[in-house]
Each structure stands twice: as C-alpha cells, then as structure tokens.
PDB file of C-alpha atoms in Angstrom:
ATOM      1  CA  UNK A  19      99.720  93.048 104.214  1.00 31.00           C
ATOM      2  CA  UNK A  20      99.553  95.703 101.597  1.00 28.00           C
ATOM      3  CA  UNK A  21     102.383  98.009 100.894  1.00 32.00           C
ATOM      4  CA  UNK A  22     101.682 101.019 100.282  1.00 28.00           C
ATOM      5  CA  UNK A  23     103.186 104.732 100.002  1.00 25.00           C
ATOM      6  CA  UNK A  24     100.635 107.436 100.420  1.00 25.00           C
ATOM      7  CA  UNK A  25     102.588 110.252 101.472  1.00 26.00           C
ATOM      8  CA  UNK A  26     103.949 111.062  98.638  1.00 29.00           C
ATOM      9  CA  UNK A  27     102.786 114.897  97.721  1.00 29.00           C
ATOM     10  CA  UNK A  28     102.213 115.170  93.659  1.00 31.00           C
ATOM     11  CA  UNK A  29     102.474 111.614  92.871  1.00 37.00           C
ATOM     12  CA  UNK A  30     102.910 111.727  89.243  1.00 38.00           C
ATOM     13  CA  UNK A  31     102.678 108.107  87.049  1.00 40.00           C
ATOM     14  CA  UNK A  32     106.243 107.907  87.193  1.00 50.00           C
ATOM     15  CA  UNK A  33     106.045 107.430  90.779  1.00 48.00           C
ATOM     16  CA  UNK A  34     102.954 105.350  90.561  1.00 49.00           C
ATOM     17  CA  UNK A  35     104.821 102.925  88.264  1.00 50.00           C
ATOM     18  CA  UNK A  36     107.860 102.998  90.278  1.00 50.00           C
ATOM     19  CA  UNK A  37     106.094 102.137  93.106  1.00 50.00           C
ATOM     20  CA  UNK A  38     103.916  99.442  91.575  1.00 53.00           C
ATOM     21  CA  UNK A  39     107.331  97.643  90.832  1.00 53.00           C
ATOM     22  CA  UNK A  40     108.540  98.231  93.910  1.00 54.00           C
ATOM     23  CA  UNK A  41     105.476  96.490  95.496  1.00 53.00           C
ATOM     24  CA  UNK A  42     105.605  93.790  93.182  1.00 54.00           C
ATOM     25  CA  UNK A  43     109.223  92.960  93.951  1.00 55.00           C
ATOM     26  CA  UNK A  44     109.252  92.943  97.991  1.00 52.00           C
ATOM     27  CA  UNK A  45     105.026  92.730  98.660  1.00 48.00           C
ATOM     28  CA  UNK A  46     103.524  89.909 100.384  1.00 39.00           C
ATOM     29  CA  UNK A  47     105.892  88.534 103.857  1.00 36.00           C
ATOM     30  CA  UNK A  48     109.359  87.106 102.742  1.00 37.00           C
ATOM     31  CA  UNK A  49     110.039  86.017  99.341  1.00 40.00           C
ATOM     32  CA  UNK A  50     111.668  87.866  96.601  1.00 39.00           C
ATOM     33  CA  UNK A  51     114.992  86.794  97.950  1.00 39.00           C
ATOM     34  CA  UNK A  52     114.068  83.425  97.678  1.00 40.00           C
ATOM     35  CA  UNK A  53     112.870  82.860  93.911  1.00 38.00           C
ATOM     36  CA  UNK A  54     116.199  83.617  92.582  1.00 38.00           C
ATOM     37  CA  UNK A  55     117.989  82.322  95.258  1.00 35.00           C
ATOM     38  CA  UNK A  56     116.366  79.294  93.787  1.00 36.00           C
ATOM     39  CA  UNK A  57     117.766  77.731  90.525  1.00 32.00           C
ATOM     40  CA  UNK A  58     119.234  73.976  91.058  1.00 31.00           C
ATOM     41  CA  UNK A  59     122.326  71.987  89.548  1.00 29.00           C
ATOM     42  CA  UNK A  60     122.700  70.235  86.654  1.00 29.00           C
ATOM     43  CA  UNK A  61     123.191  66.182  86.959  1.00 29.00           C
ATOM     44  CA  UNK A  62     126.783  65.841  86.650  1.00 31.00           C
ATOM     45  CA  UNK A  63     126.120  61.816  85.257  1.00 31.00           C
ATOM     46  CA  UNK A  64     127.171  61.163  81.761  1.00 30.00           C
ATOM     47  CA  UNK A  65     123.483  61.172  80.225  1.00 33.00           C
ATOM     48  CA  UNK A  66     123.667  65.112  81.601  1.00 36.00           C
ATOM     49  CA  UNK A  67     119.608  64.200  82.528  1.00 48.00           C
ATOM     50  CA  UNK A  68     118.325  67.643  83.595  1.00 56.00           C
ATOM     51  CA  UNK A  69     116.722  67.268  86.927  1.00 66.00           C
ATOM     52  CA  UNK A  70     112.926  67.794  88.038  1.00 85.00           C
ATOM     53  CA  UNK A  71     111.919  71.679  88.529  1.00 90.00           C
ATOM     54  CA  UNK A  72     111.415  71.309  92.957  1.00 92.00           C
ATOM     55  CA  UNK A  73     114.789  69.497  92.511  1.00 88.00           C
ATOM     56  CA  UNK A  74     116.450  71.961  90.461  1.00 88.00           C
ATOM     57  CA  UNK A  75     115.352  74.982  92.477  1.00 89.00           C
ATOM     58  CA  UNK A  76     116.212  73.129  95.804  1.00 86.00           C
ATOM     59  CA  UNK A  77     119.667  73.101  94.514  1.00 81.00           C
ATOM     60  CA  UNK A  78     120.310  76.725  93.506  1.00 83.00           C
ATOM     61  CA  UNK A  79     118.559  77.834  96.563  1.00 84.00           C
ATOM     62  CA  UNK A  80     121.353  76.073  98.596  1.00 83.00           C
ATOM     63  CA  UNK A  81     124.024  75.923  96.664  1.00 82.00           C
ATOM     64  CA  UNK A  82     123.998  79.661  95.239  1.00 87.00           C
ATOM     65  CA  UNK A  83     124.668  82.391  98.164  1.00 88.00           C
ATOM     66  CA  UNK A  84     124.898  85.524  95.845  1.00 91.00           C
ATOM     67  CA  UNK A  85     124.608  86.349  91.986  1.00 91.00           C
ATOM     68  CA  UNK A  86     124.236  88.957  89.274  1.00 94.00           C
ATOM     69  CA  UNK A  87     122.545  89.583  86.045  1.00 95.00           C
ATOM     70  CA  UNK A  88     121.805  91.772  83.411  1.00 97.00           C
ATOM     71  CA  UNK A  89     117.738  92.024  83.008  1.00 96.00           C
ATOM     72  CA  UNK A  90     115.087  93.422  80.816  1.00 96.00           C
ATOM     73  CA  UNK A  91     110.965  94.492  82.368  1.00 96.00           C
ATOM     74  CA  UNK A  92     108.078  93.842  80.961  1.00 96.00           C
ATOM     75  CA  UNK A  93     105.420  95.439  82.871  1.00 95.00           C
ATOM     76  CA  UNK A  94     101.675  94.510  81.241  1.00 95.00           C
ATOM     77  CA  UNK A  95      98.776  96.052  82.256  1.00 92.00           C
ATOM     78  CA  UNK A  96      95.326  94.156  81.888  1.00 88.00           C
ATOM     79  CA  UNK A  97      93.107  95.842  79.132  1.00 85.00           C
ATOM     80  CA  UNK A  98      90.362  98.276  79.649  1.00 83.00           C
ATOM     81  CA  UNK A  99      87.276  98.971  78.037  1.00 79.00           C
ATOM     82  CA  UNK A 100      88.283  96.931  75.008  1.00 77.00           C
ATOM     83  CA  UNK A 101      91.282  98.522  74.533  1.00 81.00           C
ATOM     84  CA  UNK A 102      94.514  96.586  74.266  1.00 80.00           C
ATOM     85  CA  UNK A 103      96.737  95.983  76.810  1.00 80.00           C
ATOM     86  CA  UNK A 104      99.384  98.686  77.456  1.00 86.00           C
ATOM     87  CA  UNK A 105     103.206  97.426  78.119  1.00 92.00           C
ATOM     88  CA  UNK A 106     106.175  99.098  79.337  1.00 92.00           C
ATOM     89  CA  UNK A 107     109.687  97.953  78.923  1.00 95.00           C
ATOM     90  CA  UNK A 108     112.455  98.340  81.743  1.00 94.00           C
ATOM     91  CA  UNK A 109     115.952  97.149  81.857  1.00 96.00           C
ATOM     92  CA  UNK A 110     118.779  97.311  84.037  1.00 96.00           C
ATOM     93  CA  UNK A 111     121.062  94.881  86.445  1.00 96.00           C
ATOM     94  CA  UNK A 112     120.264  92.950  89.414  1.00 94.00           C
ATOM     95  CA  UNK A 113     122.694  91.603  92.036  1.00 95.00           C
ATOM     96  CA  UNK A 114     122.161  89.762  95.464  1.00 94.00           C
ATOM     97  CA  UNK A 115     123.638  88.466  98.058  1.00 93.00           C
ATOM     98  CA  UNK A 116     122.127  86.001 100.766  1.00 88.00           C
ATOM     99  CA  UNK A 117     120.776  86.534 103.181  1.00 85.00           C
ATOM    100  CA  UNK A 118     118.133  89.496 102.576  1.00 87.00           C
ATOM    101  CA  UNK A 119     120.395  91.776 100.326  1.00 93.00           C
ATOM    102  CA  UNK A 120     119.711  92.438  96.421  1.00 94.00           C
ATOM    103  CA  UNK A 121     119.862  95.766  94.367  1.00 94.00           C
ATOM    104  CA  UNK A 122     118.230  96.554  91.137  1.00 93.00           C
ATOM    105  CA  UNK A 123     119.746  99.445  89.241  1.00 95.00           C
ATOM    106  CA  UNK A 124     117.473 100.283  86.436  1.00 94.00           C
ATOM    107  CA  UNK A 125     119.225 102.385  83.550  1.00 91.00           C
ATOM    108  CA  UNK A 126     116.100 102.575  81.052  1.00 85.00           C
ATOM    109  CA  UNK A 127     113.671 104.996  80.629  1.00 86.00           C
ATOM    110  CA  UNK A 128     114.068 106.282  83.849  1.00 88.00           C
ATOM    111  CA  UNK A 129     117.062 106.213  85.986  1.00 93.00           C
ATOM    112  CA  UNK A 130     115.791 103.800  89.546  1.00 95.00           C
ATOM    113  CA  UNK A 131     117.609 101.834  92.355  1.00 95.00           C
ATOM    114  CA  UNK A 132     116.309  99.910  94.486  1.00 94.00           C
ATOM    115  CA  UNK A 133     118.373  98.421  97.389  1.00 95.00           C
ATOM    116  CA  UNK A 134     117.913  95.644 100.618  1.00 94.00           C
ATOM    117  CA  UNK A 135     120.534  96.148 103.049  1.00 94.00           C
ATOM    118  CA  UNK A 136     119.593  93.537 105.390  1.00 91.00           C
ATOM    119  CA  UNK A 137     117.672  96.327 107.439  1.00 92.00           C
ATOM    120  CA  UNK A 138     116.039  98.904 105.073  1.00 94.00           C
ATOM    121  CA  UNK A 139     114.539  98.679 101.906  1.00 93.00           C
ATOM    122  CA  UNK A 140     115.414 101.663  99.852  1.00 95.00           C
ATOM    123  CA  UNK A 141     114.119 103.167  96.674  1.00 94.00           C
ATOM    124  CA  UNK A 142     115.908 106.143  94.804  1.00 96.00           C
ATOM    125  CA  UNK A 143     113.833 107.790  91.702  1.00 94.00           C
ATOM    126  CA  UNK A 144     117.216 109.470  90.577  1.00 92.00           C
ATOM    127  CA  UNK A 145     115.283 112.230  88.054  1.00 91.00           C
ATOM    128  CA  UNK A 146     112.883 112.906  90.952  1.00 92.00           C
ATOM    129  CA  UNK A 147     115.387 112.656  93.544  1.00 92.00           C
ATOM    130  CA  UNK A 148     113.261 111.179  95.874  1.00 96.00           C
ATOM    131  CA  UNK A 149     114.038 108.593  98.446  1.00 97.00           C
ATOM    132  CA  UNK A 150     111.610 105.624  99.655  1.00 95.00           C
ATOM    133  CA  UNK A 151     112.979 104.015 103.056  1.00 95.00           C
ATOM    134  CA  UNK A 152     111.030 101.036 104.433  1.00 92.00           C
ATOM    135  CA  UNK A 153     111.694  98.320 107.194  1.00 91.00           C
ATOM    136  CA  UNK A 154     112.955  94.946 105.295  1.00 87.00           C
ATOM    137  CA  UNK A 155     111.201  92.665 107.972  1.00 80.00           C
ATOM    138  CA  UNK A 156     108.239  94.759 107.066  1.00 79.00           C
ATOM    139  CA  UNK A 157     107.591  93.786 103.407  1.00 77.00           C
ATOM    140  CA  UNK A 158     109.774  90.909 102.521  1.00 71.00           C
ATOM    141  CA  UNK A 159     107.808  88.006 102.908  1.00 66.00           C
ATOM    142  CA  UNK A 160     105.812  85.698 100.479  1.00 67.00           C
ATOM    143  CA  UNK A 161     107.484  88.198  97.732  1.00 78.00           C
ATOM    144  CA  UNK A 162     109.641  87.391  94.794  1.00 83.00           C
ATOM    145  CA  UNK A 163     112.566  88.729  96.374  1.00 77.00           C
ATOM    146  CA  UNK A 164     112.268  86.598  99.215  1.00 73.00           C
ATOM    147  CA  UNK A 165     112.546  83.672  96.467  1.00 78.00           C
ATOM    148  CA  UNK A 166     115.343  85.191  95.131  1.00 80.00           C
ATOM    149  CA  UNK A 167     117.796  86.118  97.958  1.00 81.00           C
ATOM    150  CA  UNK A 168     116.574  84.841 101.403  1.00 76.00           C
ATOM    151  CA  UNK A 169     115.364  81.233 101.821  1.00 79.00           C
ATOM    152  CA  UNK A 170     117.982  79.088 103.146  1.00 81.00           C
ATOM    153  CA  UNK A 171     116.418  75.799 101.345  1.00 84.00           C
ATOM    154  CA  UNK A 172     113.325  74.315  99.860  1.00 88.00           C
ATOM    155  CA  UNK A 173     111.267  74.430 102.981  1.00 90.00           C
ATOM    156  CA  UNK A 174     112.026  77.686 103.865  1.00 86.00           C
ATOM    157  CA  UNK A 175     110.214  78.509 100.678  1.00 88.00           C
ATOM    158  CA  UNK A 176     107.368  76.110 100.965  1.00 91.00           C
ATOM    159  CA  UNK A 177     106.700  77.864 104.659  1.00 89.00           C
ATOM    160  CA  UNK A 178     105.060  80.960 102.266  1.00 87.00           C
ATOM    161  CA  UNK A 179     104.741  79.426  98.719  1.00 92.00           C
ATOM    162  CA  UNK A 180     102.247  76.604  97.666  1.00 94.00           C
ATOM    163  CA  UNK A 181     105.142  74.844  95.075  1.00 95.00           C
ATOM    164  CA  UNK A 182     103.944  73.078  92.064  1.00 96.00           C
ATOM    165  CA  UNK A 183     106.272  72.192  88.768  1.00 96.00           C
ATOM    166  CA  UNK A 184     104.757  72.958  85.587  1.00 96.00           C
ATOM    167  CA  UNK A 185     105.738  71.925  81.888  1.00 95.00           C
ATOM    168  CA  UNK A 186     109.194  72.654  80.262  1.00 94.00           C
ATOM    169  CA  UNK A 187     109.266  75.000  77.569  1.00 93.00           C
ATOM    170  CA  UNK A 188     111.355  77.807  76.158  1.00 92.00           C
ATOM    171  CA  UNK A 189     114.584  75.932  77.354  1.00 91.00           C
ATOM    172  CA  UNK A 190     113.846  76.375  80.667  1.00 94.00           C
ATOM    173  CA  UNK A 191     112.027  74.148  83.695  1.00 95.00           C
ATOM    174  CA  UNK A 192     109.540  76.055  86.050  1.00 96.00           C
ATOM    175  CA  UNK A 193     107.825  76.231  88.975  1.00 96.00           C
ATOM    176  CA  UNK A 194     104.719  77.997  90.248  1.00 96.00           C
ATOM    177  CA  UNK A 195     104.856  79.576  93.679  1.00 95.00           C
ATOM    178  CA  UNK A 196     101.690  80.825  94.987  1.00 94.00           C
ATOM    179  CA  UNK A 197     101.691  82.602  98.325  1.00 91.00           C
ATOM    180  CA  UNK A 198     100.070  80.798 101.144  1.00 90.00           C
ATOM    181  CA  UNK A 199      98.969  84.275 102.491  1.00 84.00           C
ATOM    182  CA  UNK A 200      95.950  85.537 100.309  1.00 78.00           C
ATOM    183  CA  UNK A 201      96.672  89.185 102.294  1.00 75.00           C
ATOM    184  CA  UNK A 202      98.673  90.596  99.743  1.00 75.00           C
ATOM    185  CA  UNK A 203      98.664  91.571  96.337  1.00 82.00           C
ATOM    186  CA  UNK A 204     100.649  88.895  94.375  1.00 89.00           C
ATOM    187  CA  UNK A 205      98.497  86.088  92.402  1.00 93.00           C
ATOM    188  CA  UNK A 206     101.409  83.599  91.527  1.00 95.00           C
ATOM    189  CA  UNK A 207     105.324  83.686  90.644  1.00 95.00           C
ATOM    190  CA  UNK A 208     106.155  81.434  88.311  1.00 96.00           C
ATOM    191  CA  UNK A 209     110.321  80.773  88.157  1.00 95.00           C
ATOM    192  CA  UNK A 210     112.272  79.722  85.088  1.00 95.00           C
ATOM    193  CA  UNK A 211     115.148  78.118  85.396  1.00 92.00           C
ATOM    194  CA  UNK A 212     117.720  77.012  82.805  1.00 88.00           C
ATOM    195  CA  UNK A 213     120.736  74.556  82.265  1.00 81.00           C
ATOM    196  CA  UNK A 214     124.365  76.445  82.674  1.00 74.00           C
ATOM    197  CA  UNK A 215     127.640  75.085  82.906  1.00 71.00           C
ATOM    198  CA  UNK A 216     128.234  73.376  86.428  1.00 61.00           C
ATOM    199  CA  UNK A 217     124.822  74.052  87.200  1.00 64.00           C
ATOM    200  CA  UNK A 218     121.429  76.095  86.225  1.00 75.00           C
ATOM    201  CA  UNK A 219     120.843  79.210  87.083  1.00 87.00           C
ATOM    202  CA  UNK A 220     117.940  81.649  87.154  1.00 92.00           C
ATOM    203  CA  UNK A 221     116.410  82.235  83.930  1.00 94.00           C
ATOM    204  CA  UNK A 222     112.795  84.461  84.179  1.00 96.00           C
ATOM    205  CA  UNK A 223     110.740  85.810  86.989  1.00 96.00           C
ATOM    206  CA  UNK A 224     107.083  85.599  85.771  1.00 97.00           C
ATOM    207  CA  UNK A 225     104.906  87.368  88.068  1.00 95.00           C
ATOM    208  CA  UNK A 226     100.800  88.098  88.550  1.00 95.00           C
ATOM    209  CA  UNK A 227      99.230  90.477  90.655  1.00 92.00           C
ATOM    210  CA  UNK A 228      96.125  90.443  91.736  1.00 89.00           C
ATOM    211  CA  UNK A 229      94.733  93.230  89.715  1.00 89.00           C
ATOM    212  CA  UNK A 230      95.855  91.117  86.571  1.00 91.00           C
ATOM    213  CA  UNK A 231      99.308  93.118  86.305  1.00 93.00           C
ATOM    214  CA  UNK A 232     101.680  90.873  84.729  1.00 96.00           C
ATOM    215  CA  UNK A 233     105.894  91.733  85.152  1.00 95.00           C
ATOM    216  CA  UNK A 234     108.489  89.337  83.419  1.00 97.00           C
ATOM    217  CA  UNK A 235     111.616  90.045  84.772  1.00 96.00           C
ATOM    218  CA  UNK A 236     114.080  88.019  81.661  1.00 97.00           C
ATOM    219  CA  UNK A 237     117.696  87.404  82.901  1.00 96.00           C
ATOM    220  CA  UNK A 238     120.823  87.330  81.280  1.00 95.00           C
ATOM    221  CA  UNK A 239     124.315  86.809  81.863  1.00 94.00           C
ATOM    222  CA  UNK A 240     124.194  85.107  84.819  1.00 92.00           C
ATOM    223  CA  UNK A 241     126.802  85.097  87.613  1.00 92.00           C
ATOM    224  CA  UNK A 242     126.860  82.507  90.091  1.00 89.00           C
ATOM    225  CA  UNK A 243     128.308  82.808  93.463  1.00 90.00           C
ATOM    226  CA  UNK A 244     129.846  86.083  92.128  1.00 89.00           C
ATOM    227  CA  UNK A 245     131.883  88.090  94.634  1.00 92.00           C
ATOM    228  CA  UNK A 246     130.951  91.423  95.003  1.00 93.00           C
ATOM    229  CA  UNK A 247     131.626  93.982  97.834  1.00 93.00           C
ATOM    230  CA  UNK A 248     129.715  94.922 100.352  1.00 92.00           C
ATOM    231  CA  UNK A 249     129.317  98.499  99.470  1.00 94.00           C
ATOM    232  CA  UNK A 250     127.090  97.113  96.517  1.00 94.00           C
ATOM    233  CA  UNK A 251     124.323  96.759  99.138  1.00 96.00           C
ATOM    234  CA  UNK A 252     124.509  99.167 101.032  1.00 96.00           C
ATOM    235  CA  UNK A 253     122.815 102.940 100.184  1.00 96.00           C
ATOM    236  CA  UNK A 254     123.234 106.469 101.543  1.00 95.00           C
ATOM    237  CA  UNK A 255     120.581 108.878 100.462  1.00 95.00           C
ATOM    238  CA  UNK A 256     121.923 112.069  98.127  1.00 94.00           C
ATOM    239  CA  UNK A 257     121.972 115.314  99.329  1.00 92.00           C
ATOM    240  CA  UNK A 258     119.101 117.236  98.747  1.00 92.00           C
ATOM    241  CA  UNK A 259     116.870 114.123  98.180  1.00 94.00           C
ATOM    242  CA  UNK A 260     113.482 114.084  99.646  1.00 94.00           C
ATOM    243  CA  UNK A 261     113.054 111.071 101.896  1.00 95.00           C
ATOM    244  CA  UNK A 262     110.140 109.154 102.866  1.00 93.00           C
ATOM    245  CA  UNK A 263     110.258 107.228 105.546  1.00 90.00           C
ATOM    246  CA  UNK A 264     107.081 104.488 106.417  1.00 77.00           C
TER     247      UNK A 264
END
C-alpha cells in the first residue's frame, strides 16, 4: 500500500522531499527495520575467510539487537527532458533498537527527525514545526526499515524480500532485497555490508523506487549492540507544532 500524506495545507518542496524520504524509509509492509538489522559476523578461523552475503546478513540480523551510526543522503532524482539528474545531499545519525524502534535525526540542510516507537511513526520538520504521526503496523512492512530494525532472522526477511547476493565490491558484500509485494513504491534495496572487528556491520543502504528515485544512505561509525536509553525512541510533539495525524 501507498503511503501517502495529503493533508498537508501549503505543501512546499521541503515537505515534498521530506516526505518522499519518509516514504522511502518505512513504505511497502515491514522492512526497514530489518535491512540494517541485517549485517553478519566475521569467521573467527585463522584464514579470517569473509563469509557469503545471505550468511553474513543472517548473522547481524540475529546477533545485533540495536546500533548507531553517523550517515550521509544521497537523494537522486531520474533526469528529465534531457536534463541531468538533480541530487541532494542529507546527513545526520541513525540509531535503532529491535524490535520496531529506530530514529533518524537529520542535522543538514534542514533540521528533521524521524522516530518508531514501537507504536507510532513520527516525523518532526523542526523549521516548519510540523508533526507527521502514523500507525507503525501501518507502513512498516517490505520497507528498508523493516530490514534494518525488525526481522528476528533470515526468514523473517525472506517472508517480504526476494534475497539474492550480488558481487563484492567497494569493500563491502551485498545483497539485493526485492519486495515480494509489487503494491508499493520501492523497486529493490540493495544492503552493503562490511568486515569490522568481531563481526561486520552495516555499511550502505542502496535503495530504488519505482519512479527511478535512487537514495544511498552511506554509514559510518558503526556501533554494535550499543546501549542507549529508552528515551532515544520515544517522541513528544513541541508545543505549538501542527500535527497530522493519518
């Protein structure tokens, strides 16, 4: 099912784009929690061999129940009538927490947070002051966040995602997850993942719409297993803010 937010009065491309993200992050039944709930373990054997990509993300989807990250956007929109494609960059940090909780904080251009609670799914446009409240069960499905922060294993995952790996390259091992559900909006994910110490952890979110939209989501500093409190995922609308509720 599509996500959408159309009561917003004077949407303005701020909005638009903030919204777009928002729709690429927890679209499409169950999955955003999942992808980056989803890098595997190193092979602890004295040759260090780096394991397959299924194997690697089976591992960091079990073995890793929260994490956080600093990460830099890069939002591509296909080209139009010849013109070249027009990119805009986003950065910010990312933290989550299984099951079903993550929050984005994005710090550049534009002030944004975007929060799962377990319940709600909430997203604050700080300069706007303008609040976004949906129902989690609602739009977390086949979704990149799903992949990142809610499926307890492998075939949780391949309940929504068609899994294939593809070729090493940049340093990192990936896999392609295409949604089983051809309802939504999302094309294809495609997860990096990359050797740490003790382990692997989450590298790049590569993802395709399907109006060509391409968003490469590039993490760094990886925590594993961090501990973080629980008021980190958890969100209170400001006073004064207007707040949508669908």
């Amino acid at each position: 099912s599509t996500l959408r937010f159309v009561t917003w009065r004077c949407r303005t491309w701020r909005q638009n784009a903030a919204l777009m993200h928002m729709r690429q992050l927890v679209q499409h039944h169950s999955s955003f929690a999942r992808l980056s709930a989803a890098a595997a373990v190193l092979a602890l054997s004295a040759p260090m061999a780096w394991a397959g990509g299924l194997d690697s993300l089976a591992q960091f989807v079990k073995g890793t129940r929260s994490g956080k990250a600093a990460f830099t956007q890069v939002v591509t929109a296909p080209a139009k009538d010849g013109q070249a494609p027009r990119a805009r960059t986003q950065s910010g940090t990312f933290e989550f927490q299984r099951p079903g909780k993550f929050r984005f904080v994005y710090a550049k251009p534009f002030e944004q947070t975007i929060v799962a609670d377990g319940k709600t799914l909430w997203l604050h446009d700080v300069d706007l002051n303008q609040v976004t409240a949906r129902q989690q069960e609602q739009v977390l499905g086949a979704t990149p966040a799903a992949i990142v922060a809610a499926a307890p294993d492998l075939k949780a995952l391949e309940k929504d995602f068609t899994l294939t790996e593809e070729p090493d390259s940049g340093g990192q091992q990936w896999v392609k997850a295409v949604p089983k559900s051809r309802d939504g909006q999302l094309q294809s994910i495609r997860v990096g993942l990359k050797p740490a110490a003790g382990g692997a952890e989450l590298g790049t979110l590569d993802i395709l719409d399907s109006f060509g939209q391409r968003s490469v989501l590039t993490f760094s500093n990886f925590e594993v297993n961090a501990a973080m409190p629980a008021s980190h995922f958890q969100f209170t609308p400001p006073k004064g803010a207007d707040v949508l509720r669908n």
